[in-house]
Amino acid sequence: MDVIQRLEQEIAELKDTLQMKEQELVEIKQKFLQINENSTENTKVRIGGLPKWAIERYSRQILLPDIGVQGQGRLMAARVLIVGAGGLGCPASAYLAGAGVGEIGIIDYDEVDVTNIHRQILHRERDQNLSKAQSAANSLRSINSKIKITPYSIDINPSNGLEIAKNYDLILDCTDNVPTRYMLNDISVLTGIPLISGSALKMEGQLTIYGYRGKGGDEKEQTHIGPCYRCIFPRPPPPETVGSCSAQGVAGPIPGVIGVLQALEAIKLLVGHPHTQLLVQRMLLFDGGDSTFRTVKLRPRSPACEICSDEPTITKLLDYEVVCQSQAKEKDLDLHILQSENRISAKELAKSLNAKERHLLVDVRSEAEFNMCNIDGAVNYPLEKLREKQFEELMEKIRSCTSYVTFVCRRGNDSQLAAERVLDALVGPDRSRVRDLTGGLHAWARHVDIDFPVY
Amino acid sequence: MAHPIKLQIQFGGGAELLFDSIKSRTIELPAIDKYFPECQREKWTIKELLVWMKDNLLRERPELFLQGDSVRPGILVLVNDTDWELYDELSYELLEGDTIAFISTLHGG
């Protein structure tokens, strides 16, 4: 064990040294570059406003009539804010860094977890527990040391969102939850900064541009304003209908595809393509399950929109977790529904199981999660299906036995909801037999069975 | 005179989970006065289609798909790949061969 600790310590120190050296290299390169650029300036080899190194470095895309020298100049002057350094934000920012976008801000409050790595391609195994924003910034710097990268290892919220966003020309919504999506939309509309919104779950992805405002081109293009998120979705969905990658899963390449296309739309928008060539008032639907892409036509900006119409009723940022009745950070959800007598800790449960006390262990996670890992002897009644016939079947089981009934889930939230439903249907002494495992299987893995997978 | 029509209905973004996980199917609606004897109209609209779907296809938890007489927030309805808002939403009169899609919005990333 000493060897492990010593090595871990050594590796941590080496990582710090590596980071310092990398930073040093970036700074020296930048200084050197400035001197070089000045000398290029003197010898007048600047072509179309771009220095020699930029022409060379970005030549493969400058060759495209869609980008050209002028477009490359615009990319190099552009500032893009990427919210979320996850499955979408990683590929999106990688391509934007590669394309030479002058300044990239990347926000994420979270840390790198091993479950992220199959899709969040900027993070490596050695980055585990490092801030995602920092880890992404490190990778982006290794892709392109000539651009400015600003990591924000913070939670973007209504009190700092406008302040951060105003330093950028374009926002990419690479987030994973409803409240943050509404907030980013409102930030986009209030600041006039367009929002490229991507999303992905399981085998499907969606992509569109909200809050587009024409800048260049003819008069028609200059005055064009695309719909915002609220024009299309004035009301947030009921929280129970919203899935997440951590609960329902996602195939790595799905956010990869959408994130890469977000970068492509960003490049086209920054270069100045007209709205007719962008995903403005159009939504791209990608179904990886049957390998189909389709683009559907959306409604235009709504004259009745609460935020982007000419007479808006929303003029400042709101409390989006309240508006959407859901959490922006799912890991923080920590329900306290049951009374303490109806809860049991992992250690107590283990002791009771070892003492051969009779237990009906009811695991309320989805079937897919249950199949991945479960406590020996547990039965699976997924919460989402626990009603009508299924519920009656379980109640019958509970009423006909005399053992403890312990509800189990991943983190100890759903198990309380299930136990509560059952408690509501029971009267008298039966109620004291019903408990839920506090902290769920995560607590079980931490306190009882270290071999149990934590996902 | 009212007569039966055939339509394609499609689901995506997870909405298919409420419909036996079938993403695309062809349906045939009977003449509207056969299904709604009280109905004065000769043509089906999306409003009646939703009732028909609730009666015939929706297995459980209708609240995850419907709210009042319309779809719940967060489901995009498309008439032949175009937002139904551009087609009078619930009042759109269905035509033979139309494709009506119900796409649940995704929020993951």
XYZ file of C-alpha atoms in Angstrom:
564
model
C 0.000 0.000 0.000
C 2.884 2.367 0.767
C 4.106 1.924 -2.779
C 0.736 2.969 -4.148
C 0.599 6.074 -1.974
C 4.143 7.031 -2.837
C 3.516 6.628 -6.551
C 0.277 8.583 -6.386
C 2.067 11.379 -4.597
C 4.907 11.339 -7.137
C 2.484 11.367 -10.061
C 0.543 14.290 -8.567
C 3.775 16.246 -8.193
C 4.870 15.395 -11.725
C 1.453 16.509 -13.016
C 1.896 19.872 -11.296
C 5.380 20.241 -12.742
C 4.082 19.247 -16.187
C 1.340 21.840 -16.003
C 3.806 24.544 -14.951
C 6.179 23.629 -17.775
C 3.345 23.641 -20.286
C 2.235 27.066 -19.117
C 5.837 28.284 -19.327
C 6.103 26.961 -22.864
C 2.864 28.683 -23.886
C 4.110 31.992 -22.506
C 7.517 31.743 -24.138
C 5.932 30.741 -27.458
C 3.573 33.692 -27.277
C 6.445 36.112 -26.600
C 8.489 34.605 -29.384
C 5.496 34.763 -31.670
C 5.001 38.471 -31.021
C 8.614 39.213 -31.926
C 8.256 37.073 -35.041
C 5.006 38.721 -35.988
C 6.558 42.138 -35.639
C 9.385 41.116 -37.914
C 6.867 39.742 -40.411
C 5.097 43.071 -40.213
C 8.364 44.818 -41.063
C 9.118 42.664 -44.021
C 5.538 43.123 -45.260
C 4.799 39.485 -46.017
C 1.343 39.798 -44.519
C -1.137 38.524 -47.016
C -4.710 39.724 -46.903
C -4.220 40.770 -43.309
C -3.060 37.363 -42.094
C 0.496 36.630 -40.928
C 2.531 33.959 -42.662
C 2.120 31.411 -39.873
C -1.663 31.759 -39.984
C -1.842 31.337 -43.743
C 0.250 28.209 -43.422
C -1.423 26.786 -40.378
C -5.001 27.347 -41.521
C -4.375 26.911 -45.268
C -6.578 23.822 -45.589
C -9.666 25.747 -44.571
C -8.638 29.091 -46.069
C -8.659 27.290 -49.438
C -12.426 26.901 -49.121
C -14.445 29.653 -50.739
C -16.751 29.241 -47.728
C -14.023 30.559 -45.436
C -11.200 32.200 -47.363
C -8.715 34.722 -46.026
C -11.411 37.086 -44.859
C -13.283 34.335 -43.054
C -10.101 33.171 -41.354
C -9.498 36.711 -40.196
C -12.970 36.770 -38.697
C -12.423 33.454 -36.945
C -9.175 34.729 -35.454
C -10.921 37.827 -34.170
C -13.863 35.863 -32.759
C -14.603 35.034 -29.138
C -16.726 31.967 -28.396
C -18.115 30.893 -25.033
C -18.691 27.171 -24.613
C -20.948 26.247 -21.728
C -20.298 22.669 -20.662
C -16.994 20.801 -21.149
C -18.769 17.476 -21.617
C -19.854 15.257 -24.507
C -20.824 18.214 -26.698
C -18.405 20.862 -25.432
C -15.290 18.721 -25.904
C -15.619 18.007 -29.640
C -17.109 21.452 -30.349
C -14.243 23.293 -28.661
C -11.606 20.991 -30.134
C -12.655 21.923 -33.686
C -13.010 25.610 -32.861
C -9.522 25.642 -31.331
C -8.208 23.824 -34.378
C -9.881 26.352 -36.664
C -8.085 29.178 -34.891
C -10.997 30.917 -33.181
C -9.164 33.719 -31.380
C -10.610 33.273 -27.935
C -12.437 30.351 -26.372
C -14.030 30.491 -22.936
C -15.062 27.139 -21.512
C -17.281 26.782 -18.447
C -17.919 23.723 -16.307
C -18.464 23.413 -12.554
C -17.869 19.666 -12.589
C -14.796 17.456 -12.282
C -13.637 14.731 -14.653
C -15.044 11.331 -13.781
C -14.048 8.060 -15.403
C -17.630 7.640 -16.726
C -17.157 10.820 -18.814
C -14.233 9.630 -20.873
C -16.097 7.532 -23.454
C -17.558 10.710 -24.933
C -15.764 13.712 -23.451
C -12.745 13.499 -25.676
C -10.629 16.293 -24.218
C -10.279 14.498 -20.881
C -7.733 11.749 -20.294
C -7.523 9.087 -17.610
C -4.934 11.153 -15.807
C -7.370 14.094 -15.646
C -9.780 12.336 -13.262
C -10.909 14.616 -10.444
C -9.425 17.625 -12.224
C -11.816 20.470 -13.044
C -13.374 19.753 -16.453
C -12.877 23.346 -17.555
C -9.177 23.153 -16.624
C -8.717 19.743 -18.196
C -10.432 20.884 -21.406
C -8.338 24.064 -21.466
C -5.135 22.012 -21.110
C -6.101 19.826 -24.078
C -7.205 22.809 -26.163
C -3.871 24.537 -25.517
C -2.071 21.458 -26.750
C -4.169 21.635 -29.936
C -3.544 25.325 -30.520
C -1.137 27.418 -28.489
C -1.788 30.500 -30.583
C -5.257 31.209 -29.268
C -6.492 32.481 -25.927
C -8.282 29.960 -23.758
C -10.090 30.909 -20.593
C -11.334 28.106 -18.347
C -14.112 28.937 -15.883
C -14.315 26.238 -13.219
C -17.550 27.668 -11.897
C -21.262 27.229 -12.024
C -22.781 29.649 -14.536
C -25.845 31.128 -12.874
C -28.175 34.120 -13.065
C -25.814 36.247 -10.969
C -22.704 35.809 -13.140
C -24.076 34.681 -16.530
C -24.548 38.071 -18.202
C -21.207 39.336 -16.926
C -19.316 36.360 -18.405
C -21.287 36.239 -21.670
C -20.791 39.882 -22.588
C -17.116 39.193 -23.369
C -18.068 36.849 -26.205
C -19.586 36.987 -29.700
C -21.238 33.586 -29.686
C -22.422 31.044 -27.104
C -22.516 27.279 -27.540
C -25.051 25.517 -25.344
C -23.324 22.233 -24.550
C -25.121 21.731 -21.240
C -27.148 18.811 -19.963
C -30.180 20.215 -18.184
C -33.367 22.203 -18.713
C -32.840 25.115 -16.251
C -29.437 25.985 -17.737
C -30.848 25.796 -21.264
C -33.568 28.333 -20.441
C -31.017 30.544 -18.709
C -28.609 30.474 -21.662
C -31.483 31.342 -23.982
C -32.390 34.336 -21.862
C -28.741 35.410 -21.652
C -28.540 35.103 -25.439
C -31.621 37.253 -26.010
C -30.772 39.875 -23.356
C -27.225 40.310 -24.711
C -28.044 39.825 -28.415
C -25.444 37.036 -28.641
C -26.597 34.076 -30.767
C -26.817 30.629 -29.176
C -25.930 27.369 -30.896
C -27.844 24.745 -29.004
C -26.922 21.065 -29.164
C -28.303 18.151 -27.198
C -27.807 14.412 -27.106
C -29.229 11.432 -25.279
C -29.092 7.695 -25.804
C -28.871 7.286 -29.599
C -30.277 10.681 -30.680
C -29.130 14.263 -31.026
C -30.689 17.624 -31.880
C -29.163 20.886 -33.051
C -30.407 24.388 -33.883
C -29.443 28.059 -33.552
C -31.495 30.300 -31.280
C -31.509 34.091 -31.029
C -29.790 34.611 -34.382
C -29.320 38.243 -35.370
C -28.152 39.050 -38.863
C -25.084 41.266 -39.041
C -23.595 41.490 -42.528
C -25.059 41.024 -45.995
C -27.984 42.820 -47.540
C -30.671 44.713 -45.672
C -32.902 41.680 -45.371
C -30.107 39.661 -43.793
C -29.020 42.482 -41.493
C -32.446 42.800 -39.944
C -33.169 39.086 -39.690
C -33.851 37.769 -36.199
C -34.358 34.036 -35.715
C -36.574 32.423 -33.079
C -35.319 31.879 -29.549
C -35.768 28.765 -27.397
C -38.830 30.289 -25.728
C -40.461 31.025 -29.124
C -40.475 27.284 -29.796
C -40.791 26.015 -26.224
C -42.548 28.694 -24.183
C -43.081 26.261 -21.298
C -40.491 23.899 -19.833
C -41.262 20.170 -20.012
C -42.583 18.374 -16.906
C -39.451 17.333 -14.963
C -40.429 13.643 -14.987
C -40.207 13.597 -18.790
C -36.581 14.769 -18.906
C -33.821 12.194 -19.256
C -30.109 12.506 -18.533
C -27.009 10.767 -19.897
C -26.135 9.463 -16.443
C -29.577 7.912 -15.928
C -30.482 6.778 -19.432
C -27.130 6.456 -21.086
C -25.641 7.841 -24.265
C -23.464 6.372 -26.991
C -20.215 8.353 -27.088
C -20.286 9.252 -30.791
C -23.798 10.780 -30.509
C -22.752 13.950 -28.649
C -19.576 13.710 -30.754
C -21.561 14.157 -33.967
C -23.697 16.960 -32.556
C -20.747 18.764 -30.933
C -18.777 18.656 -34.183
C -21.773 20.065 -36.066
C -22.117 22.809 -33.430
C -18.537 23.774 -34.259
C -19.335 23.779 -37.980
C -22.375 26.034 -37.480
C -20.237 28.285 -35.265
C -17.553 28.592 -37.960
C -20.144 29.390 -40.644
C -21.900 31.920 -38.433
C -18.660 33.671 -37.450
C -17.445 33.771 -41.039
C -20.730 35.456 -41.953
C -22.840 32.935 -43.829
C -26.429 34.159 -44.237
C -29.139 32.688 -42.032
C -30.527 30.664 -44.934
C -27.376 28.534 -44.839
C -27.418 28.126 -41.072
C -29.654 26.111 -38.768
C -31.728 29.206 -38.050
C -35.427 28.397 -37.775
C -34.481 24.838 -38.647
C -33.639 21.931 -36.382
C -31.402 19.043 -37.253
C -32.516 15.697 -35.846
C -29.951 12.921 -35.771
C -30.976 9.363 -35.023
C -27.901 7.203 -34.593
C -30.138 4.157 -34.059
C -31.111 4.012 -37.716
C -28.362 6.325 -39.005
C -30.630 9.106 -40.244
C -30.287 12.853 -40.334
C -33.178 15.116 -41.078
C -33.771 18.817 -40.882
C -37.175 20.164 -39.981
C -38.578 23.651 -40.375
C -39.355 25.553 -37.189
C -41.707 28.477 -36.560
C -40.265 32.013 -36.907
C -39.679 34.379 -33.985
C -42.914 34.671 -32.035
C -44.466 38.139 -31.718
C -45.802 36.942 -28.362
C -42.495 35.559 -27.037
C -42.016 36.418 -23.390
C -38.401 37.446 -23.891
C -37.492 38.123 -27.531
C -40.644 39.884 -28.750
C -40.776 43.667 -29.070
C -42.647 43.903 -25.779
C -41.009 41.311 -23.555
C -42.337 40.459 -20.107
C -39.024 38.905 -19.057
C -36.356 41.585 -18.894
C -33.841 40.024 -16.522
C -32.605 36.582 -15.569
C -34.838 34.429 -13.356
C -34.431 31.573 -10.910
C -34.430 28.818 -13.516
C -34.482 25.885 -11.123
C -37.778 27.243 -9.791
C -39.169 28.033 -13.256
C -38.298 24.566 -14.552
C -38.993 22.751 -11.261
C -35.758 20.848 -11.675
C -32.118 20.875 -10.656
C -29.276 22.165 -12.796
C -26.852 19.770 -11.077
C -28.389 16.363 -10.698
C -25.670 15.133 -8.375
C -26.809 17.636 -5.773
C -30.325 16.275 -5.583
C -30.668 15.056 -2.013
C -34.258 14.343 -1.095
C -35.388 14.001 2.498
C -38.866 12.606 2.181
C -38.974 9.749 4.657
C -38.926 9.899 8.451
C -35.714 8.606 10.016
C -37.468 5.424 11.273
C -38.144 4.529 7.642
C -34.514 4.834 6.610
C -31.620 2.438 7.005
C -27.897 3.029 6.505
C -25.766 0.776 4.306
C -23.888 -0.620 7.306
C -27.093 -1.413 9.225
C -28.560 -3.083 6.163
C -25.426 -5.210 5.725
C -25.510 -6.212 9.397
C -29.153 -7.144 9.162
C -28.605 -9.157 5.962
C -25.629 -10.957 7.512
C -27.718 -11.830 10.573
C -30.042 -13.578 8.117
C -32.932 -11.284 8.981
C -35.531 -11.626 6.313
C -35.489 -8.808 3.794
C -37.403 -8.034 0.677
C -34.914 -5.909 -1.224
C -36.687 -3.875 -3.862
C -34.380 -2.234 -6.378
C -36.290 0.573 -8.143
C -33.682 1.461 -10.778
C -34.318 0.811 -14.481
C -34.013 -2.701 -15.798
C -30.810 -1.778 -17.680
C -29.206 -0.456 -14.497
C -30.353 -3.475 -12.485
C -28.853 -5.830 -15.076
C -25.548 -3.960 -14.891
C -25.132 -4.552 -11.142
C -27.333 -5.354 -8.141
C -27.275 -6.588 -4.572
C -27.699 -10.363 -4.342
C -31.317 -11.359 -3.850
C -32.809 -8.018 -4.801
C -35.924 -7.868 -6.976
C -36.343 -5.219 -9.656
C -39.415 -2.954 -9.741
C -38.396 0.111 -11.782
C -39.908 3.258 -10.270
C -41.121 4.452 -13.657
C -43.219 1.328 -14.058
C -44.290 1.081 -10.427
C -48.012 1.709 -10.843
C -51.276 -0.053 -11.504
C -50.654 -3.776 -12.046
C -46.958 -3.693 -11.124
C -47.660 -1.690 -7.993
C -50.469 -3.995 -6.932
C -48.231 -7.014 -7.480
C -45.562 -5.505 -5.242
C -48.113 -4.501 -2.570
C -49.394 -8.053 -2.571
C -45.853 -9.316 -2.019
C -45.299 -6.861 0.815
C -48.604 -7.593 2.572
C -48.094 -11.348 2.355
C -44.636 -11.360 3.925
C -43.457 -10.453 7.390
C -39.911 -9.444 6.522
C -38.413 -6.006 6.199
C -38.999 -4.276 2.886
C -36.032 -2.184 1.853
C -36.077 0.050 -1.210
C -32.820 0.580 -3.049
C -31.734 2.869 -5.880
C -28.543 4.492 -7.106
C -28.299 7.549 -4.851
C -31.179 7.218 -2.394
C -33.702 9.600 -3.963
C -35.938 7.354 -6.076
C -35.928 4.736 -3.311
C -37.602 7.273 -1.031
C -40.209 8.110 -3.658
C -41.001 4.413 -4.056
C -41.086 3.764 -0.303
C -43.345 6.777 0.159
C -45.761 5.450 -2.439
C -45.875 2.110 -0.647
C -46.149 3.695 2.817
C -49.131 5.727 1.621
C -50.895 2.472 0.765
C -50.126 0.767 4.103
C -51.714 1.214 7.516
C -50.710 0.228 11.043
C -47.639 -1.780 12.059
C -46.823 -2.814 8.467
C -45.517 0.691 7.935
C -42.579 0.167 10.273
C -41.248 -2.667 8.079
C -40.723 -0.355 5.111
C -37.411 1.473 4.750
C -35.120 2.866 2.106
C -31.358 2.545 1.841
C -29.968 5.990 2.698
C -27.506 7.148 0.062
C -28.432 4.243 -2.200
C -25.964 1.902 -3.858
C -23.330 4.626 -3.783
C -23.387 4.398 0.009
C -23.441 0.600 -0.236
C -20.274 0.665 -2.354
C -18.585 3.169 -0.040
C -19.396 1.564 3.311
C -20.075 -2.123 2.656
C -18.941 -3.581 -0.642
C -16.025 -1.796 -2.256
C -16.297 -4.155 -5.233
C -19.748 -2.827 -6.071
C -19.590 -0.627 -9.216
C -20.236 3.081 -8.676
C -21.574 4.652 -11.840
C -68.782 12.994 -47.227
C -66.358 11.861 -44.548
C -64.046 8.999 -45.438
C -61.117 7.091 -43.914
C -57.556 8.371 -44.354
C -54.098 6.864 -44.065
C -51.292 8.688 -42.258
C -47.748 8.086 -41.206
C -47.047 8.888 -37.578
C -43.541 9.120 -36.185
C -41.971 9.489 -32.749
C -38.516 10.579 -31.661
C -36.404 11.905 -28.810
C -37.892 9.333 -26.437
C -41.589 10.001 -27.204
C -41.661 6.546 -28.843
C -41.248 4.939 -25.415
C -44.906 5.708 -24.719
C -45.905 3.978 -27.959
C -44.333 0.525 -27.666
C -40.956 1.953 -28.765
C -42.126 1.968 -32.391
C -40.696 5.023 -34.107
C -42.763 5.031 -37.251
C -46.080 3.499 -38.178
C -48.827 3.807 -40.745
C -52.301 4.263 -39.343
C -55.702 4.345 -40.918
C -58.280 6.618 -39.379
C -61.940 5.710 -39.978
C -64.357 8.262 -41.386
C -64.493 10.879 -38.665
C -68.280 10.601 -38.138
C -67.804 6.903 -37.457
C -65.331 7.624 -34.667
C -66.929 10.818 -33.330
C -70.657 10.535 -34.133
C -71.236 14.011 -32.706
C -68.570 15.589 -34.910
C -69.886 18.082 -37.421
C -66.675 18.300 -39.430
C -65.859 16.067 -42.359
C -62.100 16.065 -41.900
C -59.878 14.881 -39.111
C -57.749 17.535 -37.393
C -54.746 16.947 -35.166
C -57.011 17.566 -32.181
C -59.062 14.452 -32.954
C -55.928 12.548 -33.968
C -54.575 13.044 -30.430
C -57.785 11.628 -28.955
C -57.605 8.676 -31.353
C -53.949 8.086 -30.399
C -54.817 8.212 -26.708
C -57.628 5.682 -27.236
C -55.761 3.336 -29.548
C -52.003 3.640 -29.167
C -51.041 5.229 -25.865
C -50.469 2.385 -23.441
C -49.903 4.161 -20.157
C -49.281 7.454 -18.434
C -51.009 9.739 -20.942
C -49.766 12.763 -18.934
C -46.267 12.124 -20.294
C -47.610 12.812 -23.782
C -50.738 14.927 -23.443
C -51.706 17.955 -21.437
C -55.300 19.141 -21.717
C -56.350 18.592 -25.324
C -52.845 19.180 -26.717
C -49.384 17.629 -26.402
C -47.359 18.387 -23.271
C -44.665 21.096 -23.261
C -41.368 19.882 -24.714
C -42.830 17.867 -27.574
C -42.382 19.323 -31.024
C -45.162 18.389 -33.434
C -44.254 18.333 -37.111
C -46.574 18.186 -40.097
C -44.575 16.823 -43.007
C -41.316 17.959 -41.369
C -42.629 21.437 -40.560
C -43.448 22.838 -37.118
C -47.229 22.502 -36.662
C -47.362 26.114 -35.507
C -47.127 26.992 -39.195
C -50.164 24.770 -39.841
C -52.756 25.958 -37.283
C -51.588 23.442 -34.684
C -54.585 21.475 -33.320
C -56.897 22.751 -36.067
C -54.776 21.451 -38.941
C -56.954 19.326 -41.226
C -55.160 16.067 -41.972
C -54.690 15.002 -45.565
C -54.243 11.516 -46.965
C -50.555 10.561 -46.774
C -49.514 13.232 -44.247
C -46.644 12.460 -41.917
C -47.156 13.703 -38.379
C -44.109 13.512 -36.114
C -43.919 13.932 -32.337
C -40.383 14.713 -31.253
C -39.511 15.028 -27.599
C -36.752 17.575 -27.047
C -33.475 16.302 -25.684
C -31.552 18.069 -22.944
C -28.536 15.844 -22.360
C -25.025 16.692 -23.349
